[in-house]
Each structure stands twice: as structure tokens, then as C-alpha cells.
């Protein structure tokens, strides 16, 4: 009896997971269409308020960040530390060992910045932004090797990432004992071109120099008295706040690719379950 209940339950969970992933893919495709179909506005129009889409050069509004692995001046970054590990499992023919890269630490940071399209510059508040940044590649450091100084400083200051620059000496020979690592970062660099989709708010304190406009671009304000259903509806269907390090067209293509991939990934298990049940 328990088995008769367990099988439909597992099929139901697989189908539900597939539907959820496919739904997320549809939201991504909807966002891609919105980015591609809408024309970016001039920064000079942002003080009017409301949903806006602007593109331009990134300028720091204050002291820029320093990316953790390359020390590059930027206004936003995401990072991940991956470690090479070997896992052994028993099989019918003996023990099998496979090598995987596991993420042992990750994080992100961002500071307010300005976006300048030539007509003026508007302040962007990154709180709550969905950053879509391209990968800057991976810096690989073998176990027992001393990493470049920015990474060495990051390891010294981060308790979650122990030093793998370890080795043992046997007579004249020395053997590395630390694990291999890959250090990845994505950045929005100072001077880079960005595309921002968000909500503009009129703010007289945002302009402090010539060429700056009285507007802050950021996330839409959530409804105050709508309760949990209203906040959830705002989260799912409210104006998006996206920051990309690519042009409008490339940003739309990136989002569409993620949406199509998620849609395919979700439809396959859900369709399989339906075929089995029918």
C-alpha cells in the first residue's frame, strides 16, 4: 500500500517541479520580450518617474569597489570559489572515483552608481537589482601554489575559504597537499556600458553636479497595504529591476536563452509524467 502511494507522490513532485521551472522560463521570456520591444529613453526623461529603460556608460557615484580576485575598479561584482574534490563510491565492480568542482564560497556586492547616455547621468540604486553580468573567466590555482596577491588577501580575510597553499617535504622532494581551486568573478566595471531596466523616482538630492538629473533608478516600491497576496503579486508581476553589462539586444538574447533553457528543462519531466500516467 505504501508503495502504491509513494509512486504517484514522486510522479506528482516531478511534474510540479517541471511546471515550476517551465513557469520561470516563461517569466524570463516575457522579460526578454519587454527588453527587446521597448525603446530605451533618454536619461533626461527619467525625472518624470515611472518604469524606464536606459543605457549608457557606468560612472562611480562614490568610491568604487575593488573586485576580490583581480582588484578591478567596479560598481558591482559577483564571485564564486570552486574547489576540486574527488569522491569515491562503491560499485558492483569495485570502487569508482570521480572528480567534481564544488562551490565552497560565493557572494556579491554593489554600490550606487551613475549611468550616462550623453544627455546626462542618473543615479542607480542597486538595492534589489537582478544583475546579469558576463563571466570574466576563472583564475585557476593549483594546490600548494601561492595565488596572486588579490586572491591571497581574499583568502586571508575570509574564514570560509582556508588556505590551500600547503605542501609536505620528504628529503629533497616536496609534494603539494592542497586542493586545486578556481576563482570566478563577474563585474560591472567603471567605464563599462550598462543597460538598466527599472523604475525612476524623482529626487532633488540625486543631482549634485552639472549634467546630473534629479532622478534615482531602482526597484519599484512594494504595495504598503496589499498584504501578502499583494506583495507576492508585486514580486511576480511588478516592474522588473535588471542591470546588465551588455547592450539592449545582447541583454534580451541572454534573458531569452535562459528562458528557453528553463522552459525546455521544465516541459520534459512534466511531459514525461503525463505520458506515463496517460
mmCIF file of C-alpha atoms in Angstrom:
data_model
loop_
_atom_site.group_PDB
_atom_site.id
_atom_site.type_symbol
_atom_site.label_atom_id
_atom_site.label_comp_id
_atom_site.label_asym_id
_atom_site.label_seq_id
_atom_site.Cartn_x
_atom_site.Cartn_y
_atom_site.Cartn_z
ATOM 1 C CA UNK A 1 0.000 0.000 0.000
ATOM 2 C CA UNK A 2 2.826 2.373 0.901
ATOM 3 C CA UNK A 3 4.490 1.744 -2.474
ATOM 4 C CA UNK A 4 1.204 2.408 -4.281
ATOM 5 C CA UNK A 5 1.065 5.842 -2.623
ATOM 6 C CA UNK A 6 4.771 6.607 -2.982
ATOM 7 C CA UNK A 7 4.946 6.235 -6.763
ATOM 8 C CA UNK A 8 2.121 8.725 -7.545
ATOM 9 C CA UNK A 9 3.603 11.109 -4.979
ATOM 10 C CA UNK A 10 7.018 11.004 -6.657
ATOM 11 C CA UNK A 11 5.452 11.498 -10.089
ATOM 12 C CA UNK A 12 3.476 14.428 -8.708
ATOM 13 C CA UNK A 13 6.576 16.077 -7.251
ATOM 14 C CA UNK A 14 8.468 15.647 -10.532
ATOM 15 C CA UNK A 15 5.570 17.130 -12.508
ATOM 16 C CA UNK A 16 5.193 20.025 -10.057
ATOM 17 C CA UNK A 17 8.910 20.776 -10.232
ATOM 18 C CA UNK A 18 8.791 20.704 -14.016
ATOM 19 C CA UNK A 19 5.844 23.093 -14.097
ATOM 20 C CA UNK A 20 7.623 25.499 -11.713
ATOM 21 C CA UNK A 21 10.794 25.535 -13.839
ATOM 22 C CA UNK A 22 8.768 25.990 -17.036
ATOM 23 C CA UNK A 23 6.832 28.860 -15.445
ATOM 24 C CA UNK A 24 10.097 30.570 -14.517
ATOM 25 C CA UNK A 25 11.224 30.125 -18.120
ATOM 26 C CA UNK A 26 8.048 31.834 -19.345
ATOM 27 C CA UNK A 27 8.702 34.760 -17.000
ATOM 28 C CA UNK A 28 12.212 35.056 -18.435
ATOM 29 C CA UNK A 29 10.876 35.027 -21.996
ATOM 30 C CA UNK A 30 8.349 37.706 -21.040
ATOM 31 C CA UNK A 31 11.166 39.816 -19.632
ATOM 32 C CA UNK A 32 13.277 39.292 -22.773
ATOM 33 C CA UNK A 33 10.375 40.452 -24.947
ATOM 34 C CA UNK A 34 9.908 43.532 -22.789
ATOM 35 C CA UNK A 35 13.580 44.460 -23.073
ATOM 36 C CA UNK A 36 13.643 43.946 -26.836
ATOM 37 C CA UNK A 37 10.284 45.561 -27.637
ATOM 38 C CA UNK A 38 10.659 48.733 -25.556
ATOM 39 C CA UNK A 39 12.866 51.566 -26.760
ATOM 40 C CA UNK A 40 15.343 52.958 -24.205
ATOM 41 C CA UNK A 41 14.570 56.514 -23.088
ATOM 42 C CA UNK A 42 16.942 59.425 -22.643
ATOM 43 C CA UNK A 43 18.320 59.946 -19.151
ATOM 44 C CA UNK A 44 16.838 63.454 -19.330
ATOM 45 C CA UNK A 45 13.356 61.854 -19.231
ATOM 46 C CA UNK A 46 13.943 59.870 -16.020
ATOM 47 C CA UNK A 47 12.892 62.680 -13.602
ATOM 48 C CA UNK A 48 9.326 62.152 -14.871
ATOM 49 C CA UNK A 49 9.326 58.886 -12.921
ATOM 50 C CA UNK A 50 7.827 55.501 -13.665
ATOM 51 C CA UNK A 51 9.243 52.427 -15.435
ATOM 52 C CA UNK A 52 12.269 53.271 -17.581
ATOM 53 C CA UNK A 53 14.877 51.542 -19.701
ATOM 54 C CA UNK A 54 18.197 53.342 -20.196
ATOM 55 C CA UNK A 55 21.651 52.508 -21.466
ATOM 56 C CA UNK A 56 24.980 54.269 -21.099
ATOM 57 C CA UNK A 57 28.405 54.369 -19.518
ATOM 58 C CA UNK A 58 28.912 53.443 -15.873
ATOM 59 C CA UNK A 59 30.319 56.150 -13.612
ATOM 60 C CA UNK A 60 31.041 55.762 -9.907
ATOM 61 C CA UNK A 61 28.916 57.903 -7.594
ATOM 62 C CA UNK A 62 31.280 57.296 -4.712
ATOM 63 C CA UNK A 63 34.423 55.276 -4.052
ATOM 64 C CA UNK A 64 34.161 52.242 -6.387
ATOM 65 C CA UNK A 65 34.506 48.663 -5.244
ATOM 66 C CA UNK A 66 37.599 46.560 -5.808
ATOM 67 C CA UNK A 67 36.813 43.127 -7.208
ATOM 68 C CA UNK A 68 38.052 40.322 -4.925
ATOM 69 C CA UNK A 69 40.215 38.328 -7.359
ATOM 70 C CA UNK A 70 41.623 40.867 -9.834
ATOM 71 C CA UNK A 71 41.438 44.137 -7.897
ATOM 72 C CA UNK A 72 39.486 45.811 -10.728
ATOM 73 C CA UNK A 73 37.585 49.045 -10.026
ATOM 74 C CA UNK A 74 33.880 48.275 -10.403
ATOM 75 C CA UNK A 75 30.449 49.192 -9.040
ATOM 76 C CA UNK A 76 29.153 45.612 -8.708
ATOM 77 C CA UNK A 77 30.620 42.126 -8.617
ATOM 78 C CA UNK A 78 29.662 38.525 -8.010
ATOM 79 C CA UNK A 79 32.197 35.861 -7.119
ATOM 80 C CA UNK A 80 32.467 32.135 -6.565
ATOM 81 C CA UNK A 81 35.256 29.913 -5.260
ATOM 82 C CA UNK A 82 35.248 26.350 -6.606
ATOM 83 C CA UNK A 83 37.360 23.546 -5.206
ATOM 84 C CA UNK A 84 38.377 20.348 -6.954
ATOM 85 C CA UNK A 85 37.362 17.305 -4.970
ATOM 86 C CA UNK A 86 37.463 13.569 -5.542
ATOM 87 C CA UNK A 87 34.591 11.382 -4.486
ATOM 88 C CA UNK A 88 34.754 7.610 -4.207
ATOM 89 C CA UNK A 89 31.701 5.366 -4.297
ATOM 90 C CA UNK A 90 31.257 1.623 -4.238
ATOM 91 C CA UNK A 91 30.038 -0.168 -7.358
ATOM 92 C CA UNK A 92 29.375 -3.769 -8.282
ATOM 93 C CA UNK A 93 32.833 -3.958 -9.866
ATOM 94 C CA UNK A 94 34.688 -2.164 -7.078
ATOM 95 C CA UNK A 95 35.318 1.464 -6.136
ATOM 96 C CA UNK A 96 34.806 4.303 -8.638
ATOM 97 C CA UNK A 97 36.372 7.725 -8.209
ATOM 98 C CA UNK A 98 35.169 10.861 -9.908
ATOM 99 C CA UNK A 99 36.364 14.454 -9.761
ATOM 100 C CA UNK A 100 33.976 17.377 -9.290
ATOM 101 C CA UNK A 101 34.254 21.126 -8.810
ATOM 102 C CA UNK A 102 32.263 22.204 -5.760
ATOM 103 C CA UNK A 103 31.423 25.805 -4.862
ATOM 104 C CA UNK A 104 32.720 26.445 -1.347
ATOM 105 C CA UNK A 105 32.021 30.174 -1.162
ATOM 106 C CA UNK A 106 30.171 32.836 -3.140
ATOM 107 C CA UNK A 107 28.978 36.379 -2.686
ATOM 108 C CA UNK A 108 28.180 39.712 -4.270
ATOM 109 C CA UNK A 109 28.465 43.422 -3.597
ATOM 110 C CA UNK A 110 27.275 46.611 -5.263
ATOM 111 C CA UNK A 111 27.360 50.357 -4.642
ATOM 112 C CA UNK A 112 25.227 53.170 -6.107
ATOM 113 C CA UNK A 113 26.485 54.326 -9.483
ATOM 114 C CA UNK A 114 25.550 56.691 -12.280
ATOM 115 C CA UNK A 115 24.619 55.833 -15.849
ATOM 116 C CA UNK A 116 25.459 58.423 -18.508
ATOM 117 C CA UNK A 117 23.973 58.250 -22.016
ATOM 118 C CA UNK A 118 25.489 61.525 -23.237
ATOM 119 C CA UNK A 119 22.422 63.620 -22.447
ATOM 120 C CA UNK A 120 23.023 63.406 -18.690
ATOM 121 C CA UNK A 121 23.610 60.955 -15.882
ATOM 122 C CA UNK A 122 21.111 59.390 -13.490
ATOM 123 C CA UNK A 123 21.804 57.729 -10.157
ATOM 124 C CA UNK A 124 21.148 53.984 -9.915
ATOM 125 C CA UNK A 125 20.414 52.457 -6.516
ATOM 126 C CA UNK A 126 21.426 48.760 -6.830
ATOM 127 C CA UNK A 127 19.395 47.504 -3.846
ATOM 128 C CA UNK A 128 17.215 44.645 -5.059
ATOM 129 C CA UNK A 129 18.684 44.616 -8.573
ATOM 130 C CA UNK A 130 18.827 41.472 -10.690
ATOM 131 C CA UNK A 131 22.385 41.690 -12.025
ATOM 132 C CA UNK A 132 23.033 39.892 -15.314
ATOM 133 C CA UNK A 133 26.805 40.072 -15.674
ATOM 134 C CA UNK A 134 29.046 38.145 -18.043
ATOM 135 C CA UNK A 135 31.774 35.911 -16.662
ATOM 136 C CA UNK A 136 35.296 37.305 -16.631
ATOM 137 C CA UNK A 137 36.765 33.807 -16.736
ATOM 138 C CA UNK A 138 38.323 31.730 -13.981
ATOM 139 C CA UNK A 139 41.695 32.048 -12.272
ATOM 140 C CA UNK A 140 42.922 28.544 -11.531
ATOM 141 C CA UNK A 141 45.340 27.996 -8.673
ATOM 142 C CA UNK A 142 46.799 24.562 -8.076
ATOM 143 C CA UNK A 143 47.049 23.185 -4.578
ATOM 144 C CA UNK A 144 50.387 24.074 -2.997
ATOM 145 C CA UNK A 145 50.833 27.178 -5.187
ATOM 146 C CA UNK A 146 50.738 30.705 -3.864
ATOM 147 C CA UNK A 147 47.824 32.564 -5.515
ATOM 148 C CA UNK A 148 48.089 36.107 -6.919
ATOM 149 C CA UNK A 149 48.058 38.803 -4.238
ATOM 150 C CA UNK A 150 44.379 39.873 -4.559
ATOM 151 C CA UNK A 151 43.311 36.246 -4.098
ATOM 152 C CA UNK A 152 45.828 35.700 -1.285
ATOM 153 C CA UNK A 153 44.388 38.744 0.517
ATOM 154 C CA UNK A 154 40.856 37.457 -0.053
ATOM 155 C CA UNK A 155 41.787 34.076 1.488
ATOM 156 C CA UNK A 156 43.446 35.751 4.487
ATOM 157 C CA UNK A 157 40.342 37.836 5.184
ATOM 158 C CA UNK A 158 37.739 35.109 4.549
ATOM 159 C CA UNK A 159 37.260 32.487 7.248
ATOM 160 C CA UNK A 160 35.135 30.321 4.935
ATOM 161 C CA UNK A 161 37.999 29.840 2.451
ATOM 162 C CA UNK A 162 41.042 28.190 4.111
ATOM 163 C CA UNK A 163 44.494 28.483 2.578
ATOM 164 C CA UNK A 164 45.358 25.616 0.219
ATOM 165 C CA UNK A 165 48.978 26.702 -0.270
ATOM 166 C CA UNK A 166 50.198 23.616 1.579
ATOM 167 C CA UNK A 167 52.854 21.015 0.872
ATOM 168 C CA UNK A 168 54.999 18.427 2.631
ATOM 169 C CA UNK A 169 58.687 17.799 2.128
ATOM 170 C CA UNK A 170 60.284 14.351 2.028
ATOM 171 C CA UNK A 171 64.008 14.741 1.743
ATOM 172 C CA UNK A 172 64.782 16.839 -1.338
ATOM 173 C CA UNK A 173 61.258 16.346 -2.694
ATOM 174 C CA UNK A 174 58.218 18.482 -1.966
ATOM 175 C CA UNK A 175 54.637 17.407 -2.621
ATOM 176 C CA UNK A 176 51.600 19.692 -2.800
ATOM 177 C CA UNK A 177 48.814 18.684 -0.400
ATOM 178 C CA UNK A 178 46.336 21.477 -1.025
ATOM 179 C CA UNK A 179 43.338 21.205 -3.327
ATOM 180 C CA UNK A 180 43.119 22.882 -6.739
ATOM 181 C CA UNK A 181 40.765 25.864 -6.925
ATOM 182 C CA UNK A 182 39.043 28.103 -9.461
ATOM 183 C CA UNK A 183 38.255 31.700 -8.592
ATOM 184 C CA UNK A 184 35.481 33.233 -10.719
ATOM 185 C CA UNK A 185 34.142 36.762 -10.770
ATOM 186 C CA UNK A 186 31.577 38.747 -12.738
ATOM 187 C CA UNK A 187 31.831 42.533 -12.709
ATOM 188 C CA UNK A 188 30.237 45.780 -13.801
ATOM 189 C CA UNK A 189 33.360 47.845 -14.334
ATOM 190 C CA UNK A 190 33.758 51.598 -14.138
ATOM 191 C CA UNK A 191 33.514 52.986 -17.687
ATOM 192 C CA UNK A 192 31.726 49.894 -18.999
ATOM 193 C CA UNK A 193 28.440 50.129 -20.907
ATOM 194 C CA UNK A 194 25.378 49.035 -18.942
ATOM 195 C CA UNK A 195 21.689 48.536 -19.661
ATOM 196 C CA UNK A 196 19.237 49.241 -16.841
ATOM 197 C CA UNK A 197 15.569 48.344 -16.653
ATOM 198 C CA UNK A 198 13.914 49.726 -13.538
ATOM 199 C CA UNK A 199 11.674 52.388 -12.027
ATOM 200 C CA UNK A 200 12.736 56.034 -11.863
ATOM 201 C CA UNK A 201 11.903 58.194 -8.848
ATOM 202 C CA UNK A 202 12.155 61.998 -8.823
ATOM 203 C CA UNK A 203 14.734 63.019 -6.224
ATOM 204 C CA UNK A 204 16.228 66.511 -5.919
ATOM 205 C CA UNK A 205 19.144 65.188 -3.861
ATOM 206 C CA UNK A 206 20.325 62.904 -6.688
ATOM 207 C CA UNK A 207 21.904 65.711 -8.744
ATOM 208 C CA UNK A 208 24.995 67.230 -7.170
ATOM 209 C CA UNK A 209 26.934 68.361 -10.242
ATOM 210 C CA UNK A 210 26.385 69.694 -13.751
ATOM 211 C CA UNK A 211 24.923 67.113 -16.139
ATOM 212 C CA UNK A 212 23.276 65.059 -13.385
ATOM 213 C CA UNK A 213 19.485 64.736 -13.292
ATOM 214 C CA UNK A 214 17.098 64.677 -10.331
ATOM 215 C CA UNK A 215 16.247 61.012 -10.566
ATOM 216 C CA UNK A 216 17.122 57.705 -8.928
ATOM 217 C CA UNK A 217 16.560 54.462 -10.841
ATOM 218 C CA UNK A 218 15.876 51.435 -8.695
ATOM 219 C CA UNK A 219 13.323 48.846 -7.681
ATOM 220 C CA UNK A 220 9.609 49.604 -7.640
ATOM 221 C CA UNK A 221 8.151 50.377 -4.227
ATOM 222 C CA UNK A 222 6.115 47.401 -2.936
ATOM 223 C CA UNK A 223 2.441 47.986 -2.063
ATOM 224 C CA UNK A 224 2.044 49.103 1.536
ATOM 225 C CA UNK A 225 -1.405 47.794 2.414
ATOM 226 C CA UNK A 226 -1.949 44.908 -0.001
ATOM 227 C CA UNK A 227 -0.901 42.183 2.426
ATOM 228 C CA UNK A 228 0.969 39.023 1.496
ATOM 229 C CA UNK A 229 -1.017 38.325 -1.736
ATOM 230 C CA UNK A 230 -0.364 41.856 -2.962
ATOM 231 C CA UNK A 231 3.339 41.654 -2.185
ATOM 232 C CA UNK A 232 3.582 38.295 -3.933
ATOM 233 C CA UNK A 233 1.744 39.664 -6.976
ATOM 234 C CA UNK A 234 4.103 42.654 -6.987
ATOM 235 C CA UNK A 235 7.076 40.298 -6.801
ATOM 236 C CA UNK A 236 5.884 38.190 -9.731
ATOM 237 C CA UNK A 237 4.258 40.769 -11.990
ATOM 238 C CA UNK A 238 5.592 44.146 -10.847
ATOM 239 C CA UNK A 239 8.085 46.239 -12.830
ATOM 240 C CA UNK A 240 11.434 44.395 -13.045
ATOM 241 C CA UNK A 241 14.743 45.870 -11.940
ATOM 242 C CA UNK A 242 17.541 44.455 -14.067
ATOM 243 C CA UNK A 243 21.128 45.639 -14.559
ATOM 244 C CA UNK A 244 23.166 44.154 -17.415
ATOM 245 C CA UNK A 245 26.700 44.745 -18.680
ATOM 246 C CA UNK A 246 25.582 44.328 -22.300
ATOM 247 C CA UNK A 247 23.636 46.241 -24.931
ATOM 248 C CA UNK A 248 19.845 46.095 -25.132
ATOM 249 C CA UNK A 249 19.909 43.427 -27.843
ATOM 250 C CA UNK A 250 22.506 41.234 -26.135
ATOM 251 C CA UNK A 251 20.709 41.566 -22.811
ATOM 252 C CA UNK A 252 17.430 40.444 -24.385
ATOM 253 C CA UNK A 253 19.174 37.489 -26.059
ATOM 254 C CA UNK A 254 20.793 36.422 -22.776
ATOM 255 C CA UNK A 255 17.495 36.531 -20.922
ATOM 256 C CA UNK A 256 15.702 34.708 -23.758
ATOM 257 C CA UNK A 257 18.339 31.956 -23.789
ATOM 258 C CA UNK A 258 17.851 31.354 -20.061
ATOM 259 C CA UNK A 259 14.107 31.353 -20.514
ATOM 260 C CA UNK A 260 14.163 28.850 -23.374
ATOM 261 C CA UNK A 261 16.533 26.581 -21.467
ATOM 262 C CA UNK A 262 14.348 26.629 -18.357
ATOM 263 C CA UNK A 263 11.209 26.071 -20.420
ATOM 264 C CA UNK A 264 12.706 23.008 -22.096
ATOM 265 C CA UNK A 265 14.046 21.708 -18.782
ATOM 266 C CA UNK A 266 10.632 22.042 -17.171
ATOM 267 C CA UNK A 267 8.490 20.716 -20.005
ATOM 268 C CA UNK A 268 10.465 17.471 -20.418
ATOM 269 C CA UNK A 269 9.835 15.962 -16.931
ATOM 270 C CA UNK A 270 6.260 17.263 -16.784
ATOM 271 C CA UNK A 271 5.523 15.813 -20.221
ATOM 272 C CA UNK A 272 7.138 12.501 -19.274
ATOM 273 C CA UNK A 273 4.931 12.199 -16.207
ATOM 274 C CA UNK A 274 1.816 12.943 -18.255
ATOM 275 C CA UNK A 275 2.771 10.306 -20.838
ATOM 276 C CA UNK A 276 3.302 7.701 -18.123
ATOM 277 C CA UNK A 277 0.041 8.486 -16.365
ATOM 278 C CA UNK A 278 -1.970 8.598 -19.565
#
